[in-house]
Amino acid sequence: MSAKKQLLAQYDLHNLLFNNVTADISDDEASQSVADPMNSVKWLAGHLVWAQLNLANISGVQVVIPWGYQFMSKEGATEADYNAPKTEVPTLETIKAKWNEVSSAIRTGLENLPEEALSSTIQVPHPILPFDNTLSGLWAFINHHQAYTIGQIGILRRGLGKAAMKYN
């Protein structure tokens, strides 16, 4: 299997796991902090959707997440993110709906990337080694980020008294 197919397989897994890990969590539960200063399920889910913008950029797909800046991290935020007008924080259902709305378009864009594009050097290095500064290295790092954050939600769902996340 090619590197691109492996990265796409991870992307597909994250789509499944995002929906599974957020299942059966109400908006009230999603807004709770299990322990201070831990993030809430809602913030982590919103952050995952915000991070999808990076994959949209890689894939050349334009997606709009009007409230995404509310879930950004310092490392990945732009000045435009920080200066965006404030809006109401969306519900967990809205966040999940946005994830599912943009994920298929992003996947199509990623699937249509030419193999040779994956070895191209990116201009802005990503924050974690051992990934190189190629487009595939950035994509692999983003996949890691998505998996890590989904895992955090998995721990929080157990803290909320929910059943463990399912893989199927």
Short mmCIF file of C-alpha atoms in Angstrom, two decimals:
data_model
loop_
_atom_site.label_atom_id
_atom_site.label_comp_id
_atom_site.label_asym_id
_atom_site.label_seq_id
_atom_site.Cartn_x
_atom_site.Cartn_y
_atom_site.Cartn_z
CA MET A 1 0.00 0.00 0.00
CA SER A 2 1.35 3.44 -0.92
CA ALA A 3 2.06 6.12 1.66
CA LYS A 4 -0.88 8.11 0.33
CA LYS A 5 -3.24 5.16 0.77
CA GLN A 6 -1.98 4.70 4.34
CA LEU A 7 -2.60 8.37 5.12
CA LEU A 8 -6.09 8.13 3.59
CA ALA A 9 -6.78 4.98 5.65
CA GLN A 10 -5.88 6.92 8.80
CA TYR A 11 -8.13 9.79 7.69
CA ASP A 12 -11.01 7.35 7.18
CA LEU A 13 -10.40 5.82 10.61
CA HIS A 14 -10.47 9.26 12.23
CA ASN A 15 -13.83 10.00 10.61
CA LEU A 16 -15.26 6.79 12.06
CA LEU A 17 -13.70 7.35 15.49
CA PHE A 18 -14.74 11.01 15.73
CA ASN A 19 -18.37 10.00 15.33
CA ASN A 20 -18.01 7.03 17.66
CA VAL A 21 -16.21 8.90 20.44
CA THR A 22 -18.77 11.74 20.47
CA ALA A 23 -21.81 9.43 20.31
CA ASP A 24 -24.36 9.64 23.12
CA ILE A 25 -22.82 12.74 24.71
CA SER A 26 -25.29 15.57 25.30
CA ASP A 27 -24.35 19.20 24.79
CA ASP A 28 -24.49 19.77 28.57
CA GLU A 29 -22.14 16.85 29.16
CA ALA A 30 -19.88 17.99 26.31
CA SER A 31 -19.57 21.43 27.93
CA GLN A 32 -18.43 20.07 31.31
CA SER A 33 -14.84 19.98 32.41
CA VAL A 34 -14.22 16.62 34.05
CA ALA A 35 -11.41 18.19 36.09
CA ASP A 36 -9.89 21.65 36.07
CA PRO A 37 -7.96 22.62 33.88
CA MET A 38 -8.90 19.86 31.38
CA ASN A 39 -10.60 20.78 28.13
CA SER A 40 -14.22 19.79 27.63
CA VAL A 41 -15.42 17.30 25.04
CA LYS A 42 -16.99 20.20 23.14
CA TRP A 43 -13.76 22.17 22.99
CA LEU A 44 -11.80 19.12 21.83
CA ALA A 45 -14.41 18.23 19.20
CA GLY A 46 -14.43 21.83 17.96
CA HIS A 47 -10.63 21.83 17.91
CA LEU A 48 -10.69 18.69 15.75
CA VAL A 49 -13.00 20.41 13.26
CA TRP A 50 -10.79 23.51 13.28
CA ALA A 51 -7.77 21.27 12.58
CA GLN A 52 -9.61 19.88 9.54
CA LEU A 53 -8.90 23.25 7.94
CA ASN A 54 -5.25 22.18 7.67
CA LEU A 55 -6.24 19.08 5.73
CA ALA A 56 -8.55 21.20 3.58
CA ASN A 57 -5.58 23.43 2.77
CA ILE A 58 -3.44 20.43 1.84
CA SER A 59 -6.20 19.02 -0.35
CA GLY A 60 -6.99 22.33 -2.05
CA VAL A 61 -10.61 22.20 -0.87
CA GLN A 62 -12.33 25.33 0.39
CA VAL A 63 -14.37 24.76 3.53
CA VAL A 64 -15.97 27.30 5.84
CA ILE A 65 -16.03 26.85 9.60
CA PRO A 66 -17.33 30.20 10.85
CA TRP A 67 -16.76 29.44 14.53
CA GLY A 68 -13.52 27.48 14.14
CA TYR A 69 -11.33 30.20 15.64
CA GLN A 70 -12.97 29.53 19.01
CA PHE A 71 -11.21 26.16 19.12
CA MET A 72 -7.79 27.09 17.77
CA SER A 73 -4.44 26.52 19.38
CA LYS A 74 -1.66 29.06 19.50
CA GLU A 75 0.62 26.96 17.31
CA GLY A 76 -1.78 26.67 14.40
CA ALA A 77 -3.65 29.96 14.55
CA THR A 78 -3.27 32.84 12.16
CA GLU A 79 -3.71 36.54 12.83
CA ALA A 80 -7.04 36.37 10.96
CA ASP A 81 -8.15 33.63 13.38
CA TYR A 82 -7.38 35.81 16.37
CA ASN A 83 -9.13 38.83 14.84
CA ALA A 84 -12.29 36.97 13.75
CA PRO A 85 -15.54 38.39 15.11
CA LYS A 86 -16.84 36.48 18.10
CA THR A 87 -19.90 34.29 17.64
CA GLU A 88 -21.83 31.93 19.87
CA VAL A 89 -20.08 28.65 20.68
CA PRO A 90 -21.83 25.94 18.66
CA THR A 91 -23.49 22.89 20.17
CA LEU A 92 -21.79 19.52 20.03
CA GLU A 93 -24.37 18.44 17.43
CA THR A 94 -23.44 21.45 15.26
CA ILE A 95 -19.76 20.60 15.61
CA LYS A 96 -20.40 16.97 14.65
CA ALA A 97 -22.55 18.03 11.70
CA LYS A 98 -19.78 20.35 10.45
CA TRP A 99 -17.20 17.56 10.77
CA ASN A 100 -19.37 15.26 8.68
CA GLU A 101 -20.17 18.02 6.18
CA VAL A 102 -16.53 18.86 5.41
CA SER A 103 -14.87 15.46 5.79
CA SER A 104 -16.03 13.91 2.51
CA ALA A 105 -14.98 16.97 0.48
CA ILE A 106 -11.60 17.02 2.21
CA ARG A 107 -11.13 13.30 1.63
CA THR A 108 -11.90 13.69 -2.08
CA GLY A 109 -9.34 16.48 -2.30
CA LEU A 110 -6.72 14.40 -0.47
CA GLU A 111 -7.44 11.39 -2.66
CA ASN A 112 -6.98 13.52 -5.79
CA LEU A 113 -3.60 14.89 -4.69
CA PRO A 114 -0.91 13.75 -7.11
CA GLU A 115 1.56 11.35 -5.49
CA GLU A 116 4.45 13.66 -6.38
CA ALA A 117 2.82 16.51 -4.44
CA LEU A 118 3.30 14.55 -1.21
CA SER A 119 7.09 14.82 -1.49
CA SER A 120 7.03 18.59 -2.08
CA THR A 121 8.61 20.76 0.61
CA ILE A 122 6.24 22.92 2.65
CA GLN A 123 7.06 26.54 3.45
CA VAL A 124 6.05 26.57 7.10
CA PRO A 125 7.53 23.76 9.18
CA HIS A 126 5.17 21.89 11.46
CA PRO A 127 5.96 21.65 15.16
CA ILE A 128 6.91 18.01 15.68
CA LEU A 129 9.85 15.85 14.63
CA PRO A 130 10.47 13.20 13.27
CA PHE A 131 8.17 14.25 10.43
CA ASP A 132 9.99 15.96 7.59
CA ASN A 133 8.95 19.24 6.00
CA THR A 134 7.13 17.61 3.12
CA LEU A 135 3.43 17.70 2.44
CA SER A 136 3.19 14.03 3.45
CA GLY A 137 5.07 14.79 6.68
CA LEU A 138 2.60 17.54 7.51
CA TRP A 139 -0.34 15.28 6.67
CA ALA A 140 1.08 12.53 8.89
CA PHE A 141 1.52 15.01 11.74
CA ILE A 142 -2.08 16.22 11.37
CA ASN A 143 -3.26 12.60 11.40
CA HIS A 144 -1.34 12.09 14.64
CA HIS A 145 -2.91 15.23 16.09
CA GLN A 146 -6.40 14.03 15.19
CA ALA A 147 -5.80 10.60 16.76
CA TYR A 148 -4.32 12.14 19.92
CA THR A 149 -7.29 14.47 20.37
CA ILE A 150 -9.83 11.73 19.67
CA GLY A 151 -8.08 9.73 22.40
CA GLN A 152 -8.51 12.62 24.82
CA ILE A 153 -12.24 12.65 24.12
CA GLY A 154 -12.25 8.90 24.72
CA ILE A 155 -10.83 9.42 28.21
CA LEU A 156 -13.29 12.25 28.94
CA ARG A 157 -16.26 10.15 27.81
CA ARG A 158 -15.28 7.56 30.43
CA GLY A 159 -15.01 10.38 32.99
CA LEU A 160 -18.57 11.34 32.09
CA GLY A 161 -19.68 7.79 32.89
CA LYS A 162 -20.13 6.76 29.26
CA ALA A 163 -19.19 3.42 27.74
CA ALA A 164 -15.80 3.17 26.09
CA MET A 165 -15.57 4.28 22.47
CA LYS A 166 -16.24 1.58 19.90
CA TYR A 167 -14.10 0.97 16.83
CA ASN A 168 -17.01 -0.23 14.70
#
